[in-house]
Coordinates of C-alpha atoms in Angstrom, one line a residue:
M1 CA -12.5 22.0 -7.0
P2 CA -8.1 22.1 -8.0
T3 CA -7.2 22.0 -11.6
T4 CA -6.8 18.3 -12.6
I5 CA -2.9 18.2 -14.0
S6 CA -2.5 15.6 -16.8
V7 CA 0.9 13.5 -16.0
T8 CA 2.3 11.9 -18.8
A9 CA 5.0 9.0 -18.1
P10 CA 7.5 8.9 -21.2
L11 CA 10.0 7.4 -19.1
L12 CA 7.6 4.6 -18.4
S13 CA 6.3 4.0 -21.9
S14 CA 7.7 0.8 -23.2
P15 CA 6.7 -2.5 -24.7
A16 CA 5.2 -5.2 -23.2
Y17 CA 7.4 -7.6 -21.1
E18 CA 8.9 -10.6 -23.2
P19 CA 11.3 -13.0 -20.7
S20 CA 11.5 -15.7 -23.6
T21 CA 13.6 -13.1 -25.9
E22 CA 15.3 -11.3 -23.1
P23 CA 18.6 -13.0 -23.0
D24 CA 20.1 -11.3 -20.0
V25 CA 16.4 -11.9 -18.5
Q26 CA 16.5 -15.2 -19.3
R27 CA 19.9 -15.9 -17.6
L28 CA 18.4 -13.7 -14.5
A29 CA 15.2 -15.7 -14.5
A30 CA 17.7 -19.1 -14.7
G31 CA 20.0 -18.2 -12.0
A32 CA 16.7 -17.1 -9.7
A33 CA 15.3 -20.8 -10.2
M34 CA 18.7 -22.7 -8.8
Q35 CA 18.6 -20.8 -5.8
P36 CA 18.0 -23.2 -3.1
M37 CA 14.7 -22.2 -1.1
D38 CA 15.1 -22.1 2.5
A39 CA 13.3 -24.4 4.3
T40 CA 11.9 -21.7 6.5
S41 CA 10.9 -19.8 3.7
L42 CA 7.2 -20.3 4.3
A43 CA 6.8 -20.9 7.9
T44 CA 9.1 -17.7 9.3
P45 CA 7.2 -14.3 10.0
S46 CA 7.9 -10.9 10.0
P47 CA 7.7 -8.6 13.2
T48 CA 6.5 -6.0 10.1
I49 CA 5.1 -7.8 7.4
A50 CA 1.8 -9.8 7.1
T51 CA 2.7 -12.9 6.0
G52 CA 1.0 -14.6 3.5
S53 CA 1.6 -18.5 4.8
R54 CA -1.0 -20.0 6.1
D55 CA -2.0 -23.8 7.5
S56 CA -4.3 -25.6 5.8
R57 CA -7.2 -25.1 7.9
S58 CA -6.9 -21.4 7.0
I59 CA -5.9 -22.2 2.9
E60 CA -9.5 -24.2 3.1
S61 CA -11.4 -21.1 3.9
M62 CA -10.0 -18.8 2.2
S63 CA -10.1 -20.8 -1.1
G64 CA -13.9 -21.4 -1.4
G65 CA -17.6 -21.5 0.2
S66 CA -19.2 -18.7 1.6
E67 CA -16.6 -18.3 4.2
S68 CA -14.3 -16.7 1.8
P69 CA -14.2 -13.3 0.2
D70 CA -15.8 -13.0 -3.1
F71 CA -14.9 -10.2 -5.2
S72 CA -16.1 -11.5 -8.4
G73 CA -19.5 -9.3 -8.3
L74 CA -17.3 -6.2 -6.7
E75 CA -18.1 -3.8 -10.2
T76 CA -21.7 -4.7 -9.1
F77 CA -21.5 -3.1 -5.9
A78 CA -18.4 -1.0 -5.6
N79 CA -20.3 1.8 -7.1
A80 CA -22.7 1.9 -4.4
E81 CA -20.9 0.8 -1.4
L82 CA -17.7 2.8 -2.1
L83 CA -17.1 6.3 -1.9
C84 CA -14.1 9.2 -2.0
P85 CA -14.6 11.3 0.5
I86 CA -11.4 13.2 -0.6
N87 CA -10.2 15.2 -3.4
A88 CA -8.9 12.4 -5.5
D89 CA -6.9 15.2 -7.8
D90 CA -4.7 16.6 -4.5
I91 CA -3.1 12.8 -4.5
S92 CA -2.0 13.0 -8.5
N93 CA -0.7 16.5 -7.8
R94 CA 1.1 15.7 -5.0
W95 CA 4.5 15.9 -6.8
L96 CA 4.0 19.8 -7.5
N97 CA 3.9 20.9 -3.8
T98 CA 7.8 21.2 -3.8
Y99 CA 8.0 23.2 -6.7
V100 CA 5.0 25.0 -6.6
P101 CA 3.7 26.3 -3.1
I102 CA 0.2 25.8 -1.9
P103 CA -1.6 28.2 0.8
G104 CA -1.7 26.5 3.9
Q105 CA 1.1 23.8 2.7
R106 CA 2.3 22.2 6.3
P107 CA 6.4 21.2 5.9
K108 CA 6.9 17.7 7.5
D109 CA 9.6 17.9 8.8
Y110 CA 11.3 14.5 9.9
P111 CA 13.9 13.7 12.4
P112 CA 17.1 12.0 10.8
S113 CA 16.1 9.4 13.3
V114 CA 12.8 8.7 11.6
T115 CA 13.5 8.6 8.5
S116 CA 16.1 6.1 8.8
Y117 CA 13.3 4.2 10.7
I118 CA 10.8 4.5 7.9
Y119 CA 13.7 3.7 5.6
R120 CA 14.2 0.2 7.2
I121 CA 10.8 -0.4 7.7
L122 CA 9.7 -0.1 4.0
K123 CA 13.0 -1.7 3.0
S124 CA 11.6 -4.9 5.1
Y125 CA 8.4 -4.7 3.1
A126 CA 10.3 -5.1 -0.1
A127 CA 12.5 -7.7 1.5
V128 CA 9.9 -10.2 2.6
T129 CA 8.3 -9.8 -0.7
V130 CA 11.7 -10.8 -2.5
R131 CA 12.2 -13.7 -1.1
G132 CA 8.6 -15.3 -1.1
R133 CA 7.8 -15.0 2.3
G134 CA 5.1 -13.2 2.5
V135 CA 3.5 -9.8 1.2
P136 CA 3.5 -6.4 2.2
P137 CA 0.9 -5.2 5.3
F138 CA -1.1 -3.0 2.7
V139 CA -2.3 -6.4 1.0
H140 CA -4.9 -8.5 2.2
A141 CA -4.1 -12.1 2.6
S142 CA -7.5 -12.8 0.5
Q143 CA -5.3 -11.3 -2.5
T144 CA -2.9 -14.2 -2.4
A145 CA -4.7 -16.6 -0.4
T146 CA -4.8 -19.4 -3.4
P147 CA -3.3 -19.1 -7.4
T148 CA -6.7 -17.9 -8.7
A149 CA -7.0 -15.4 -5.7
T150 CA -3.9 -13.4 -7.0
R151 CA -5.3 -10.9 -10.1
P152 CA -2.8 -10.6 -13.1
P153 CA -0.8 -7.2 -12.0
L154 CA -0.3 -8.4 -8.4
S155 CA 0.6 -12.3 -9.6
T156 CA 2.9 -10.7 -12.1
C157 CA 4.7 -8.7 -9.5
L158 CA 5.1 -11.5 -7.1
T159 CA 6.9 -13.5 -9.9
L160 CA 8.8 -11.2 -11.4
V161 CA 10.5 -9.8 -8.0
R162 CA 11.7 -13.0 -6.7
M163 CA 14.6 -12.8 -10.1
C164 CA 15.6 -9.8 -7.5
E165 CA 16.4 -11.9 -4.4
R166 CA 20.0 -13.0 -5.4
P167 CA 20.2 -12.2 -9.0
L168 CA 23.6 -13.2 -10.7
P169 CA 26.4 -11.0 -10.6
G170 CA 26.6 -8.5 -13.1
S171 CA 22.6 -9.0 -14.1
E172 CA 20.7 -6.3 -11.4
A173 CA 20.6 -4.1 -14.6
A174 CA 18.8 -6.6 -16.4
A175 CA 16.5 -6.9 -13.0
A176 CA 15.7 -3.3 -13.2
E177 CA 15.0 -3.0 -16.9
V178 CA 12.7 -5.7 -16.8
L179 CA 10.8 -4.1 -14.0
Q180 CA 10.6 -0.8 -14.9
R181 CA 9.4 -1.8 -18.6
E182 CA 6.7 -3.9 -16.2
M183 CA 5.7 -0.7 -14.5
G184 CA 5.6 1.1 -17.9
S185 CA 2.9 -1.5 -19.5
L186 CA 0.8 -2.0 -16.5
Y187 CA 1.2 2.3 -16.3
E188 CA -0.4 2.2 -20.0
Q189 CA -2.6 -0.6 -19.3
Q190 CA -4.2 0.5 -16.4
H191 CA -4.2 4.2 -16.8
G192 CA -8.1 5.3 -17.5
A193 CA -9.2 1.5 -16.5
S194 CA -12.7 0.9 -15.0
D195 CA -12.1 -2.3 -12.8
G196 CA -11.5 -1.2 -9.5
M197 CA -10.0 -4.4 -8.3
A198 CA -7.8 -4.1 -11.3
L199 CA -6.7 -0.5 -10.7
L200 CA -6.3 -2.0 -6.7
T201 CA -3.9 -4.4 -7.5
A202 CA -1.7 -2.4 -10.1
F203 CA -1.6 0.5 -7.8
Q204 CA 0.0 -2.3 -5.1
A205 CA 2.4 -3.7 -7.8
C206 CA 3.7 -0.6 -8.9
L207 CA 4.2 0.0 -5.2
I208 CA 6.0 -2.6 -5.1
Y209 CA 8.3 -2.5 -8.1
C210 CA 9.1 1.1 -6.8
M211 CA 10.6 -0.4 -3.7
V212 CA 12.1 -3.4 -5.0
L213 CA 13.8 -1.2 -7.3
F214 CA 15.1 1.3 -4.9
F215 CA 15.9 -0.8 -1.9
R216 CA 17.1 -4.2 -3.7
L217 CA 18.6 -3.4 -7.1
G218 CA 20.2 0.4 -5.6
Q219 CA 17.9 2.5 -8.9
G220 CA 17.4 5.3 -6.3
P221 CA 17.4 8.2 -6.2
S222 CA 17.0 8.1 -10.1
P223 CA 15.2 10.3 -13.0
F224 CA 13.0 7.4 -13.8
L225 CA 12.5 6.5 -10.1
R226 CA 11.0 9.7 -9.5
Q227 CA 9.3 9.6 -12.7
A228 CA 7.7 6.4 -11.8
M229 CA 6.6 8.1 -8.4
T230 CA 4.7 10.9 -10.5
S231 CA 3.1 8.0 -12.6
L232 CA 2.3 6.2 -9.2
Q233 CA 0.2 9.0 -7.6
D234 CA -1.1 9.4 -10.8
L235 CA -2.7 5.5 -10.7
A236 CA -3.4 6.3 -6.9
C237 CA -5.7 9.1 -7.9
S238 CA -7.6 6.6 -10.2
C239 CA -7.9 3.9 -7.5
S240 CA -8.6 6.5 -5.3
R241 CA -11.5 7.9 -6.9
R242 CA -13.1 4.5 -7.4
G243 CA -13.7 4.7 -3.3
L244 CA -11.3 4.5 0.2
V245 CA -14.4 4.5 2.6
C246 CA -17.6 1.6 2.7
A247 CA -20.4 4.0 2.7
A248 CA -22.1 1.8 5.3
E249 CA -18.7 3.3 8.0
Q250 CA -20.0 6.6 7.4
R251 CA -23.1 4.8 8.6
R252 CA -21.6 2.9 11.5
A253 CA -22.8 0.2 9.9
R254 CA -21.4 -3.3 9.0
P255 CA -20.2 -3.1 5.3
R256 CA -20.1 -6.0 2.7
W257 CA -16.4 -8.0 3.8
E258 CA -15.2 -7.9 0.1
A259 CA -16.3 -3.8 0.2
W260 CA -14.4 -3.3 3.1
I261 CA -11.4 -5.5 2.3
V262 CA -11.0 -3.3 -0.5
A263 CA -11.3 -0.2 1.3
E264 CA -9.0 -0.9 3.8
A265 CA -6.2 -2.2 1.2
K266 CA -6.5 1.1 -1.0
R267 CA -5.7 3.3 2.2
R268 CA -3.1 1.0 3.8
T269 CA -1.2 1.0 0.5
L270 CA -1.9 4.6 -0.1
F271 CA -0.5 5.8 3.5
T272 CA 2.8 3.4 2.3
M273 CA 3.2 5.3 -1.1
Y274 CA 3.3 8.7 1.1
L275 CA 6.0 6.8 3.2
F276 CA 7.9 6.1 0.4
D277 CA 7.5 9.5 -1.3
S278 CA 8.8 10.8 1.8
V279 CA 11.8 8.6 1.8
L280 CA 12.8 9.4 -2.0
A281 CA 12.3 13.4 -1.0
A282 CA 15.0 12.9 2.0
Q283 CA 17.4 10.8 -0.4
D284 CA 17.2 13.8 -3.3
G285 CA 17.2 16.6 -0.7
L286 CA 13.9 18.0 -0.9
P287 CA 11.6 18.9 1.3
T288 CA 8.0 16.7 2.4
F289 CA 4.3 18.2 3.3
L290 CA 1.8 17.0 5.2
G291 CA -0.8 14.8 3.2
T292 CA -3.4 17.3 4.4
E293 CA -5.2 16.1 1.3
L294 CA -6.0 12.4 3.3
R295 CA -7.6 14.2 6.2
G296 CA -10.8 12.2 7.2
L297 CA -9.2 8.6 5.8
L298 CA -9.5 5.8 8.7
A299 CA -5.9 4.9 10.1
P300 CA -5.1 1.3 9.5
A301 CA -8.0 -1.4 11.2
S302 CA -7.5 -3.6 13.9
R303 CA -5.6 -7.1 13.8
A304 CA -8.4 -8.6 14.1
L305 CA -10.0 -6.9 11.2
W306 CA -7.2 -7.2 9.0
R307 CA -6.3 -10.6 9.4
A308 CA -9.8 -12.2 9.8
Q309 CA -9.4 -15.6 8.0
T310 CA -13.6 -16.0 7.7
R311 CA -16.6 -14.2 6.7
Q312 CA -17.9 -15.2 10.4
E313 CA -14.5 -14.3 12.1
W314 CA -14.5 -10.8 10.3
E315 CA -18.5 -10.1 11.2
T316 CA -17.6 -11.0 14.4
A317 CA -14.6 -8.9 15.0
Y318 CA -16.5 -5.8 12.8
N319 CA -19.5 -5.9 15.4
V320 CA -16.8 -5.8 18.2
H321 CA -15.4 -2.6 16.5
L322 CA -18.9 -1.1 16.5
A323 CA -19.6 -1.2 20.1
D324 CA -16.3 -0.3 20.8
W325 CA -15.9 3.0 18.3
A326 CA -19.5 4.3 18.7
E327 CA -18.6 8.1 17.8
G328 CA -16.7 6.5 14.2
G329 CA -13.3 5.0 13.6
L330 CA -9.8 6.5 14.0
R331 CA -9.1 9.0 11.4
I332 CA -5.6 9.2 10.4
D333 CA -5.3 13.2 11.1
E334 CA -5.8 12.0 14.4
L335 CA -2.2 11.1 14.4
W336 CA -0.9 14.5 13.2
P337 CA 0.2 17.8 14.8
V338 CA -2.3 19.2 17.5
P339 CA -4.2 21.5 16.3
A340 CA -3.3 24.8 17.8
D341 CA -6.9 25.8 18.8
M342 CA -7.7 22.6 20.6
N343 CA -8.3 22.7 23.7
E344 CA -7.5 20.7 27.2
A345 CA -10.6 18.6 27.1
G346 CA -10.1 18.1 23.1
L347 CA -6.9 16.7 23.4
L348 CA -7.6 14.8 26.3
E349 CA -10.2 12.7 24.2
R350 CA -7.9 12.9 20.9
R351 CA -5.3 10.6 23.4
H352 CA -8.0 8.4 24.4
R353 CA -8.9 7.8 20.9
V354 CA -5.3 7.2 20.1
D355 CA -4.9 5.1 23.3
H356 CA -8.0 2.7 22.5
W357 CA -6.9 2.1 18.6
L358 CA -3.4 1.3 19.9
E359 CA -5.0 -1.2 22.0
S360 CA -5.9 -3.9 19.0
V361 CA -4.1 -2.4 16.0
D362 CA -1.5 -4.6 13.6
E363 CA 2.3 -3.7 13.3
Y364 CA 1.7 -2.1 10.4
G365 CA -0.3 0.2 12.5
T366 CA 2.3 0.1 15.1
A367 CA 4.9 1.3 12.3
L368 CA 2.8 4.5 11.3
Y369 CA 2.2 5.2 15.1
A370 CA 5.9 5.4 15.6
V371 CA 6.4 8.0 12.8
T372 CA 4.1 10.1 13.7
S373 CA 4.2 10.4 17.3
C374 CA 8.4 10.9 16.9
T375 CA 7.5 13.5 14.2
H376 CA 4.6 15.4 15.5
G377 CA 4.6 14.4 19.2
G378 CA 0.8 14.5 21.5

């Protein structure tokens, strides 16, 4: 086991956010409130974003009854149903890779066009969130289906970033200060927390804050953002320790819907964090390395599974998934460079599995494949 390195966050330590006592923040919030809502803002989907808008029938199906996910008992079943198959400490220590070479470490040389592609995709995730037109594709629809379903770290985040859509002239610095302060407060509150769902929503919220600071408020590259990413990796480590896969997934059985949602959302958030970290590294002129610590994790799930709106719909889709993937779902490392010792038969089987995965994957998985294929080939 590698030595766990305790990462402190001095630049993130700050008092809790109190908008009523901040003149600049009041002015910023007032400006956001005066912005007219686009009539199509809740009806126009983005080709790269899983929108949060649903028709009334969908909202009803997500808001109550046995057909909607129920996370109230998550802590009861999470320890038994969620597992962490990787060394999560390597996630929190990832920032060291740039400065301390690790044996077997493989550089990840993105072509300039791929770096630009990642930049534009992640920028669209920040934009759609800031405009209130949906949520990034690492946030599951059930997390924002109703006001009561949205946990405080995430609900606070989705409210605060709306102020960054069209800030009043000269208020960008005030907006950035608000987000930075909220990140610091959130990190301190969740550090060492035991609530798995709270850790997930805190992880997602902090990643969204980082992307909004970078893409919308021009805060990067900066010492604060680099320190924020170090703290984010520490939070990702804590979140991952609570489980990244369902025990049933490893047994080729159908897991509980709620457990699967949590595991899949964690994996997607983790993959997105790694992509964003590579963008920051490119901006700073630093090398990036293959995330070998994630080896063995499942690649993003199919559109049918991720966007299922009822329990019955999801269970039906998962039964189909089990029939199609009798040997186990596609792993993220199957999208990485082809091992030098892989024979022709192994290569053909790998390509067949990737082709099969691409048949049903959603826009997020397609974007991830575009990055890996253009970088590693295969």
